[in-house]
Tab-separated table of N, CA and C in Angstrom:
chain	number	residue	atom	x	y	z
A	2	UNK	N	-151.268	1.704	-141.429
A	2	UNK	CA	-152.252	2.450	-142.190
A	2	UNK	C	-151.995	3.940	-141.962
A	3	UNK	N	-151.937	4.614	-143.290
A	3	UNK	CA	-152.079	5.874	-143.280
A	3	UNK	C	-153.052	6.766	-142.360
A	4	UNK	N	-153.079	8.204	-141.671
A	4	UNK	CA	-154.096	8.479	-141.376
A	4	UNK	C	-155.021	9.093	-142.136
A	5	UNK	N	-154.654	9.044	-143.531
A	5	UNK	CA	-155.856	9.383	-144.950
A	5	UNK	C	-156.425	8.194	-144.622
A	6	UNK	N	-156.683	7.215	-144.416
A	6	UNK	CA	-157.540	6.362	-144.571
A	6	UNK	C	-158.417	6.419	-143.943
A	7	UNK	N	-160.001	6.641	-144.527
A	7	UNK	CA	-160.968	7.048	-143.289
A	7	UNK	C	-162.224	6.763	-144.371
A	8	UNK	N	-163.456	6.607	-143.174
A	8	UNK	CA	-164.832	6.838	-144.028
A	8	UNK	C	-164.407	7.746	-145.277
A	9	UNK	N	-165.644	7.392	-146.268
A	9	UNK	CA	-165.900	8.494	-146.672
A	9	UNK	C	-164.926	8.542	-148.281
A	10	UNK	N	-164.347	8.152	-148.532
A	10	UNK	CA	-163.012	8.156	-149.524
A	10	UNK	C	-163.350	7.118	-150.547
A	11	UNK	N	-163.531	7.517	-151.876
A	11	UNK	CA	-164.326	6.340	-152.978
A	11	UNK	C	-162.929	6.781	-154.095
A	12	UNK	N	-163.789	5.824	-154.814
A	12	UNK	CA	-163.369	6.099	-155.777
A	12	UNK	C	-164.168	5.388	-157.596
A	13	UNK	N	-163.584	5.621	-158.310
A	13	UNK	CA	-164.332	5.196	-159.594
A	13	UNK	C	-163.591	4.853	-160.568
A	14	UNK	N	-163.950	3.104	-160.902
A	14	UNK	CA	-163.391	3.375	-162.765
A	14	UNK	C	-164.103	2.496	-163.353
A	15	UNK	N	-163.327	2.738	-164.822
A	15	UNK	CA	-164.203	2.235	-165.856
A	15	UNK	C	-164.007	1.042	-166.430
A	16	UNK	N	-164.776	0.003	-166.880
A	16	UNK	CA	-164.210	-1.102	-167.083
A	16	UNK	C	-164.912	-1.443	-168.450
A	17	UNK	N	-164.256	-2.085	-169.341
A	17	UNK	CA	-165.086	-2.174	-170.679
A	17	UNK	C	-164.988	-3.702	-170.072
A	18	UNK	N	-166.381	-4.233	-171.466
A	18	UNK	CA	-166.772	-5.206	-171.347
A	18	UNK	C	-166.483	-6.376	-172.372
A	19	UNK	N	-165.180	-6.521	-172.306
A	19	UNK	CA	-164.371	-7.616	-173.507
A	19	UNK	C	-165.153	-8.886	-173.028
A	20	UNK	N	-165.212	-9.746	-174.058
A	20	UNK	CA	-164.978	-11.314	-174.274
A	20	UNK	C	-164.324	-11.994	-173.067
A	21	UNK	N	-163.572	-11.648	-172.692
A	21	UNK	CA	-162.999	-12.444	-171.691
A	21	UNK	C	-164.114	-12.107	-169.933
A	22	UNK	N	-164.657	-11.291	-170.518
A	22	UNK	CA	-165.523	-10.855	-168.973
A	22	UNK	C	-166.853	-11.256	-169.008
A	23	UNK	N	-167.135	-11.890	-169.851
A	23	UNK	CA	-168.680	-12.559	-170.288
A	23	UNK	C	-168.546	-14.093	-169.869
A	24	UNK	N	-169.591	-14.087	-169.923
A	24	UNK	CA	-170.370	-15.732	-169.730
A	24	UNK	C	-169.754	-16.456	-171.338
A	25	UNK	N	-169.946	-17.481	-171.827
A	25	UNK	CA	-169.987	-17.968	-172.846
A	25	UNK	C	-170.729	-19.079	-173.124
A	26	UNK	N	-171.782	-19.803	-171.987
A	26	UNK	CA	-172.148	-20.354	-172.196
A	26	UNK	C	-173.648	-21.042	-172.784
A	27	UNK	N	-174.016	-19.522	-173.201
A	27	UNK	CA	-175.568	-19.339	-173.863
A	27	UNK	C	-174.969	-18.888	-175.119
A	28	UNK	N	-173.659	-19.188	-175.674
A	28	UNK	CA	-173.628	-18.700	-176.882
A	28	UNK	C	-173.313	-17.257	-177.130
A	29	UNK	N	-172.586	-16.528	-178.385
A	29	UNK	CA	-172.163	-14.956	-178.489
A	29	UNK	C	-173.351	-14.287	-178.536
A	30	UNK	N	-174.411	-14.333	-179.026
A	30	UNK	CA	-175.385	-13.482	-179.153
A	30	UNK	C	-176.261	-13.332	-177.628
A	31	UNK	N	-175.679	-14.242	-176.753
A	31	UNK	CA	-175.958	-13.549	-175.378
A	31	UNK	C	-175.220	-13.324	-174.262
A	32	UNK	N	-173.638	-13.054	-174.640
A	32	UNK	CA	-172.594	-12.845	-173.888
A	32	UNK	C	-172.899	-11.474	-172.903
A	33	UNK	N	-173.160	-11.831	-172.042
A	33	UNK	CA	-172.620	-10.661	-170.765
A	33	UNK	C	-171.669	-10.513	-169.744
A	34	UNK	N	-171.715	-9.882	-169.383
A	34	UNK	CA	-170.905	-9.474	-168.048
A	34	UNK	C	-171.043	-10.581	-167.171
A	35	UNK	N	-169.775	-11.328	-167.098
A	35	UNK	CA	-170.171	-12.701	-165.942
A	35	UNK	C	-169.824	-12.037	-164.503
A	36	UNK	N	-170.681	-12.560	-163.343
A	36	UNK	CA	-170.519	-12.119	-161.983
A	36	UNK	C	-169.085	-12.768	-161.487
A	37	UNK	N	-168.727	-13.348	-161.765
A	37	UNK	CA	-166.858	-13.673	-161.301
A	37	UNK	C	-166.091	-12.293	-161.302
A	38	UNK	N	-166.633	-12.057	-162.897
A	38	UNK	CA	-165.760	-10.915	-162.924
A	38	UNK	C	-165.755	-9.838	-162.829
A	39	UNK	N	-167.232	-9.376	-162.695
A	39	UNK	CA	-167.728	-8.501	-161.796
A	39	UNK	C	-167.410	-7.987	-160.425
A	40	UNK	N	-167.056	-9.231	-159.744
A	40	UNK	CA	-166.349	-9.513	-158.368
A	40	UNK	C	-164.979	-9.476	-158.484
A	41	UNK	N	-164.182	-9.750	-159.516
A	41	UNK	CA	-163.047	-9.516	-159.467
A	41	UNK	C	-162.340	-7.907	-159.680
A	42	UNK	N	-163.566	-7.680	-160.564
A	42	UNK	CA	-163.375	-5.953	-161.093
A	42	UNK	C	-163.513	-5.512	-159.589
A	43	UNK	N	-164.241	-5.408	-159.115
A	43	UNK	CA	-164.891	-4.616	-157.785
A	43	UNK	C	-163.971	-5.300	-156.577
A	44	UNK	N	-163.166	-6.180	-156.457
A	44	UNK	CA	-162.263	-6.418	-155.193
A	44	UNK	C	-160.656	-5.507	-156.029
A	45	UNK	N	-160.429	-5.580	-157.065
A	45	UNK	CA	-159.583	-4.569	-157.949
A	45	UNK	C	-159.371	-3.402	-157.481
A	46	UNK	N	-161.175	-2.573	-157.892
A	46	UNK	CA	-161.040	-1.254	-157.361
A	46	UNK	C	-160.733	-1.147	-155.498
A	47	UNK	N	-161.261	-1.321	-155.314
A	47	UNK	CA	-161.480	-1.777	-153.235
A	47	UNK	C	-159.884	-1.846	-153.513
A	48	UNK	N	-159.172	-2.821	-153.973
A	48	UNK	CA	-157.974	-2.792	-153.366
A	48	UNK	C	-156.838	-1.778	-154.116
A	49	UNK	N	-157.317	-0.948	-155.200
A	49	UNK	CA	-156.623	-0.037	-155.076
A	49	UNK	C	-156.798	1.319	-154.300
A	50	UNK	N	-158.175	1.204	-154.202
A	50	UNK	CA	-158.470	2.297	-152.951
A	50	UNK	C	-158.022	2.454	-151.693
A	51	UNK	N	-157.810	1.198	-151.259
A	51	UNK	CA	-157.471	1.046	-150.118
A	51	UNK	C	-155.519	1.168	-150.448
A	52	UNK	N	-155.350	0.917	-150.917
A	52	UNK	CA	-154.069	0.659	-150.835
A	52	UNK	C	-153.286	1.897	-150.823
A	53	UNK	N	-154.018	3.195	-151.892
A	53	UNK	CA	-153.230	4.849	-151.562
A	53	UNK	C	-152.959	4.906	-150.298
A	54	UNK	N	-153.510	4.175	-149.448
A	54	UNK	CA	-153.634	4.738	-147.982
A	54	UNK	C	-153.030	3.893	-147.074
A	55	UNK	N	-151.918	3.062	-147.165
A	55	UNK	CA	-151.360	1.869	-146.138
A	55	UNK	C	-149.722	2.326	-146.404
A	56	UNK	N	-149.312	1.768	-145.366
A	56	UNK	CA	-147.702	2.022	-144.794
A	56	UNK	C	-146.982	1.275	-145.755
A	57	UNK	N	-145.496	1.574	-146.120
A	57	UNK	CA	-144.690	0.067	-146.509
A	57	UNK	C	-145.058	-1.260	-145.886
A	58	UNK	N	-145.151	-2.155	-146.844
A	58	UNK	CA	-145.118	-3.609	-146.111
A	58	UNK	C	-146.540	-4.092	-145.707
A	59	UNK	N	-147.476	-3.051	-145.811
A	59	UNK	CA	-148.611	-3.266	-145.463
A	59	UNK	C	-149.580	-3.805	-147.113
A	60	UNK	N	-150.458	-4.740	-146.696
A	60	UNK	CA	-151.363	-4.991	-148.009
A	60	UNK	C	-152.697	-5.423	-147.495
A	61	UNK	N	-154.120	-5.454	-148.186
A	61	UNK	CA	-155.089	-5.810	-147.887
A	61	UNK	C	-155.388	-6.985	-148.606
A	62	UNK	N	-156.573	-7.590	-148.128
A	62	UNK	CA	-156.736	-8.895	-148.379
A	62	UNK	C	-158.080	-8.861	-148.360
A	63	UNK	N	-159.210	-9.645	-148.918
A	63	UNK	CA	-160.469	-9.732	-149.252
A	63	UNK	C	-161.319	-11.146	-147.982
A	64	UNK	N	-162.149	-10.537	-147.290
A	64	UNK	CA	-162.300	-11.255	-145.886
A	64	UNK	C	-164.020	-11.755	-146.511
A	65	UNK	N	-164.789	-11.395	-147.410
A	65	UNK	CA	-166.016	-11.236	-147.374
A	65	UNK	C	-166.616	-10.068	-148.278
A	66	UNK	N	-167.402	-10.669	-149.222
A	66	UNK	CA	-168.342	-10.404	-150.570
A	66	UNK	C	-169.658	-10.232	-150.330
A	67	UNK	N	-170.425	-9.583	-149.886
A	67	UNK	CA	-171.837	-9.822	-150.296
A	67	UNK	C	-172.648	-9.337	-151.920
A	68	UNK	N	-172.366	-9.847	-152.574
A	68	UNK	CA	-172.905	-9.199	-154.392
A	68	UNK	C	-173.947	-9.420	-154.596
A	69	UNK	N	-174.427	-8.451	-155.234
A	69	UNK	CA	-175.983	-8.836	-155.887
A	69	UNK	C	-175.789	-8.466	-157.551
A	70	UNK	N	-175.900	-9.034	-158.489
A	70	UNK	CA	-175.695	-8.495	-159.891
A	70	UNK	C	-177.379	-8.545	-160.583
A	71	UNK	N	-177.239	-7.910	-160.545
A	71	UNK	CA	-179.109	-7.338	-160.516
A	71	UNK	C	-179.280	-6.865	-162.611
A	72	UNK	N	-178.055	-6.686	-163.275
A	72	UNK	CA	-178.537	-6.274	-164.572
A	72	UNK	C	-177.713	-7.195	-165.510
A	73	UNK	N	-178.107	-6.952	-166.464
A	73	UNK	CA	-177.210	-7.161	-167.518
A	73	UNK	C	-175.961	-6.059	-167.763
A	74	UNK	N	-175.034	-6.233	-168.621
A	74	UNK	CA	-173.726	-5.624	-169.221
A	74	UNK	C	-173.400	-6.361	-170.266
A	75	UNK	N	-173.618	-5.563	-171.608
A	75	UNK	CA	-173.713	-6.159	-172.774
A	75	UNK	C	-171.909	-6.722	-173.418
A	76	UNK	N	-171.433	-7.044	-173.615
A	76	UNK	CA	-170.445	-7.224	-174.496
A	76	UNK	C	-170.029	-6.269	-175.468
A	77	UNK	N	-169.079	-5.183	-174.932
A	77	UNK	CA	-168.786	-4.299	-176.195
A	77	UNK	C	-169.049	-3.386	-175.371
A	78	UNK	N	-169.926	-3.382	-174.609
A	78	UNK	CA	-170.260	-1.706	-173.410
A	78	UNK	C	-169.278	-1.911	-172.202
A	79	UNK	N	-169.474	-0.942	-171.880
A	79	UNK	CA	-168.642	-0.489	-170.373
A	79	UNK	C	-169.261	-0.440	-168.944
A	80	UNK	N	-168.732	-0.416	-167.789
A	80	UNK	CA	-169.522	-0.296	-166.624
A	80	UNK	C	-168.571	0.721	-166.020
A	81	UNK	N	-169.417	1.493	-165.155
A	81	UNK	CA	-168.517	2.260	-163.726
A	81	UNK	C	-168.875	2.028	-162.814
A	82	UNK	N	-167.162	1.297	-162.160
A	82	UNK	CA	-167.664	0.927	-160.609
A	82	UNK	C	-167.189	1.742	-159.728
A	83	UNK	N	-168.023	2.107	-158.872
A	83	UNK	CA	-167.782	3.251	-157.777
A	83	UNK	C	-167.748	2.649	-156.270
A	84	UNK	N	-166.695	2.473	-155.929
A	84	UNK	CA	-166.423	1.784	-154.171
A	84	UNK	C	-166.113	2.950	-153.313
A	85	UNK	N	-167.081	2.906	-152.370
A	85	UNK	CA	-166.535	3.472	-151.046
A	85	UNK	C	-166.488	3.445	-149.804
A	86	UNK	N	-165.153	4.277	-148.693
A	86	UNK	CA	-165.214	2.822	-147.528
A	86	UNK	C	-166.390	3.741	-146.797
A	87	UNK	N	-166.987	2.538	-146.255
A	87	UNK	CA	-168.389	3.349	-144.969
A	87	UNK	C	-167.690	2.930	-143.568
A	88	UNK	N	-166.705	2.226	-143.493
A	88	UNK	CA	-166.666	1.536	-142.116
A	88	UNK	C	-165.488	1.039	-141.962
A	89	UNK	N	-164.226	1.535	-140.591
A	89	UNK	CA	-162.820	0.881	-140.555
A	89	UNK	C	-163.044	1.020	-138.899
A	90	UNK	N	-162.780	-0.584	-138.619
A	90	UNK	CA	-162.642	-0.856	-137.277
A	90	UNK	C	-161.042	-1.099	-137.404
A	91	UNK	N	-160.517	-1.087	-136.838
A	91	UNK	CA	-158.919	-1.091	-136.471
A	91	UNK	C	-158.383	-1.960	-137.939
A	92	UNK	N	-158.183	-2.852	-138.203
A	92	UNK	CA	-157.703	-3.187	-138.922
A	92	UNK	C	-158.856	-3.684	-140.185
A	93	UNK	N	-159.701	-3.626	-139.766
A	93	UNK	CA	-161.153	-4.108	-140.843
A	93	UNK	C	-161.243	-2.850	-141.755
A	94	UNK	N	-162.094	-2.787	-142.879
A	94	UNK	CA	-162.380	-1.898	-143.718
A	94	UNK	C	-163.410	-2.463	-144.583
A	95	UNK	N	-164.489	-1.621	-144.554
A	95	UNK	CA	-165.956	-2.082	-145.418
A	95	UNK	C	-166.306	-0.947	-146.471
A	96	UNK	N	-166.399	-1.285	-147.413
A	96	UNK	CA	-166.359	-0.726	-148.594
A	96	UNK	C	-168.169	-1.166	-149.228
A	97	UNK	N	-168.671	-0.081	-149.696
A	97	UNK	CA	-170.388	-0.508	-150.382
A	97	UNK	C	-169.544	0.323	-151.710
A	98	UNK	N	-170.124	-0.827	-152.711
A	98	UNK	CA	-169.754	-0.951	-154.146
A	98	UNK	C	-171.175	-0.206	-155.351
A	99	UNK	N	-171.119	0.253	-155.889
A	99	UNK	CA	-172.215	0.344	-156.971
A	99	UNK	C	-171.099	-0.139	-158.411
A	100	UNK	N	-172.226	-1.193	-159.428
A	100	UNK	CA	-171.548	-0.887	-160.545
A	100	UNK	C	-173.335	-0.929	-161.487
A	101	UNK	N	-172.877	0.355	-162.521
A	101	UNK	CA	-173.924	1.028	-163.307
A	101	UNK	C	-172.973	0.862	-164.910
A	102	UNK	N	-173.988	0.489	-166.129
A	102	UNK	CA	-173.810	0.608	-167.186
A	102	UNK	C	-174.375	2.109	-167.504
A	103	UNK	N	-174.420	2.738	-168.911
A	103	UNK	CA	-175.197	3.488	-169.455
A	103	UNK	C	-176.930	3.936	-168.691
A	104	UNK	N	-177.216	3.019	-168.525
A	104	UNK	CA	-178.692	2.771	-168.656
A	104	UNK	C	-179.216	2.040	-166.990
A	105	UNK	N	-178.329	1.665	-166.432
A	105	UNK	CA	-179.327	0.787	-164.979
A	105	UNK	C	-178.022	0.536	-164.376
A	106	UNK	N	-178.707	0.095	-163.006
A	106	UNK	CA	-177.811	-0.814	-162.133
A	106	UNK	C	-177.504	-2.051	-162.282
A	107	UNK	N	-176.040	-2.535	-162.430
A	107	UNK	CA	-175.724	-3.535	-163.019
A	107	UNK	C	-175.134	-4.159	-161.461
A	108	UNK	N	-175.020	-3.799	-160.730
A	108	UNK	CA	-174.494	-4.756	-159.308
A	108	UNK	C	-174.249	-4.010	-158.402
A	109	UNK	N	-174.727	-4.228	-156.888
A	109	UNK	CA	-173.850	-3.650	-155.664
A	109	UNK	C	-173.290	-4.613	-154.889
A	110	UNK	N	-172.425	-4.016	-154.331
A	110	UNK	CA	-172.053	-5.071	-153.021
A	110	UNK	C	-171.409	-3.947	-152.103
A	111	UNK	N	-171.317	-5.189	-150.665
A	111	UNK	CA	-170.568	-4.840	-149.664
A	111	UNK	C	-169.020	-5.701	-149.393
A	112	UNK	N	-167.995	-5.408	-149.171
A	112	UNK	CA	-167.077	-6.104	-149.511
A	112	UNK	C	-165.903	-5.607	-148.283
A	113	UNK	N	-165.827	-6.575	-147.416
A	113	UNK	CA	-164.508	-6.484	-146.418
A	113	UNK	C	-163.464	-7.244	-146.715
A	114	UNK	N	-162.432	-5.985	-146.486
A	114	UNK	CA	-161.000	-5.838	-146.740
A	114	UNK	C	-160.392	-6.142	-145.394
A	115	UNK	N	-159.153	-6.948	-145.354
A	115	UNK	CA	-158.396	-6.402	-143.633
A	115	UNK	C	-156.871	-5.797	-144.162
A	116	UNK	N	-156.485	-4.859	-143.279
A	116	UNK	CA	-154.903	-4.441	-144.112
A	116	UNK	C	-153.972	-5.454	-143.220
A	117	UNK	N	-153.057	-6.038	-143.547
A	117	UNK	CA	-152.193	-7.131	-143.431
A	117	UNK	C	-150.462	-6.629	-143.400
A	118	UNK	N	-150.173	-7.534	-142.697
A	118	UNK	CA	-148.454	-6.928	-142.425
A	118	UNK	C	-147.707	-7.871	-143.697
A	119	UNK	N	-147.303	-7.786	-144.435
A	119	UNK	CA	-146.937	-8.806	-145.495
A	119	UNK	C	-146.048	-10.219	-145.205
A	120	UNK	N	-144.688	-9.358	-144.124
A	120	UNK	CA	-144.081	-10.030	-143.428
A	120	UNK	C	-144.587	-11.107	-142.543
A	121	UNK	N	-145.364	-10.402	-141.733
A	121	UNK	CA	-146.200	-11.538	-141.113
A	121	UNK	C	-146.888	-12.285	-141.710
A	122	UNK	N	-147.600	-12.273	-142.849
A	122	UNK	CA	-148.702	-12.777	-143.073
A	122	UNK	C	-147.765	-14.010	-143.920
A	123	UNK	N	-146.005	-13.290	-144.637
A	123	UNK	CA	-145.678	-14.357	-145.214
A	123	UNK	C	-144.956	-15.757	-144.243
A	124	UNK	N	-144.726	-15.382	-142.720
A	124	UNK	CA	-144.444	-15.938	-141.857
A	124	UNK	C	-145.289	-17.355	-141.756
A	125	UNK	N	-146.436	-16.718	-141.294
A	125	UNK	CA	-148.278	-17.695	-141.234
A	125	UNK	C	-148.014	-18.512	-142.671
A	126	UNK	N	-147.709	-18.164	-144.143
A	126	UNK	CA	-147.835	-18.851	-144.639
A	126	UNK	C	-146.717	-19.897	-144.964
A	127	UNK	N	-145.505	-19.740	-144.425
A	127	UNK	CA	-144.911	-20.902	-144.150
A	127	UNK	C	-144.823	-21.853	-143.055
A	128	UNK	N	-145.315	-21.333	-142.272
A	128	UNK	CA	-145.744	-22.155	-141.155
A	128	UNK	C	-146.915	-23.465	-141.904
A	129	UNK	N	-147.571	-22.414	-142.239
A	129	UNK	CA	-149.097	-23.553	-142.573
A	129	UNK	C	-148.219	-24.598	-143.987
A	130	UNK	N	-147.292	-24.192	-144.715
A	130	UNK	CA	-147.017	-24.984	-145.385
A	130	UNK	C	-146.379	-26.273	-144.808
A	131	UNK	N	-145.120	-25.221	-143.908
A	131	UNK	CA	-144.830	-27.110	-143.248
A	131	UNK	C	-145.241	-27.866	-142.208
A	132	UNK	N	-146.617	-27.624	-141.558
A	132	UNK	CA	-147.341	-28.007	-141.357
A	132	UNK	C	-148.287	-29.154	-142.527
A	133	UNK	N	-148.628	-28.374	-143.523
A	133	UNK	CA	-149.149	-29.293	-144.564
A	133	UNK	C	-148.006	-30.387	-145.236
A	134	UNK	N	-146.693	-30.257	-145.200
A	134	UNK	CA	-145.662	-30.937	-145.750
A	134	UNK	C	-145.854	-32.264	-144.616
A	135	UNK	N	-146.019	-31.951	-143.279
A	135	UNK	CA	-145.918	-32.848	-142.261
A	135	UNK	C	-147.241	-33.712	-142.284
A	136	UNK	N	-148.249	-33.092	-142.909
A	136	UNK	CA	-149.763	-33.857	-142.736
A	136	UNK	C	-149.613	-34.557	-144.611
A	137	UNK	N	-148.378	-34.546	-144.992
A	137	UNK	CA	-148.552	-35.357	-146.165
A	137	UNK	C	-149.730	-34.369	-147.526
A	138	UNK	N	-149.803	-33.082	-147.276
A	138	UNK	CA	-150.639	-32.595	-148.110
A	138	UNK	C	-150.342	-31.570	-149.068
A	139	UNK	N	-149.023	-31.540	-148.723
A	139	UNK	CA	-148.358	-30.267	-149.812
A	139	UNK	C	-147.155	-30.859	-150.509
């Protein structure tokens, strides 16, 4: 990890609200903003924030979500989500999220990141594979 990486460091973007980011299951005339992807938008930003700030070889990974989606987001409108980190214990990083339409609060969360060695982490995941090859599960 960089030593830019510290409290305090946000960032913001904008996300329109296509068809593919809605619910569909009350029908078009009440398509909104589905919370999946709400959560996916907002671990997005978090991980490009975090990421200006890490070494070669280094990447973050998503440890823990707490979301609340508190509004609507109409279909056809936009949201801005604004993440920033409050909290880095050695390798941890906690990020508090706002996302706002036009008009209200459309979701916050708190959301931990850990930054990861890639190498290693791709090590662990062949291990656990042939491990699972040996338990008959992969």
């Amino acid at each position: 990890m960089k030593e830019s990486l510290k409290p305090g460091l946000e960032t913001s973007r904008r996300v329109e609200i296509d068809p593919p980011r809605t619910i569909d299951f009350m029908g078009d005339a009440l398509r909104v903003y589905a919370t999946p992807m709400m959560l996916r938008d907002i671990e997005a930003a978090c991980l490009d924030l975090i990421g200006a700030h890490l070494d070669d070889g280094e990447e973050t990974v998503g440890a823990r979500v707490e979301l609340d989606h508190v509004g609507a987001a109409l279909l056809g409108t936009h949201v801005d989500i604004r993440a920033r980190i409050v909290e880095i214990d050695r390798r941890r990083v906690v990020l508090d999220v706002a996302v706002r339409d036009a008009v209200e609060e459309i979701g916050r969360a708190q959301h931990t990141r850990f930054v990861i060695d890639r190498r290693r982490q791709g090590e662990r995941l062949a291990a656990k594979r042939a491990r699972l090859a040996e338990a008959g599960g992969a």
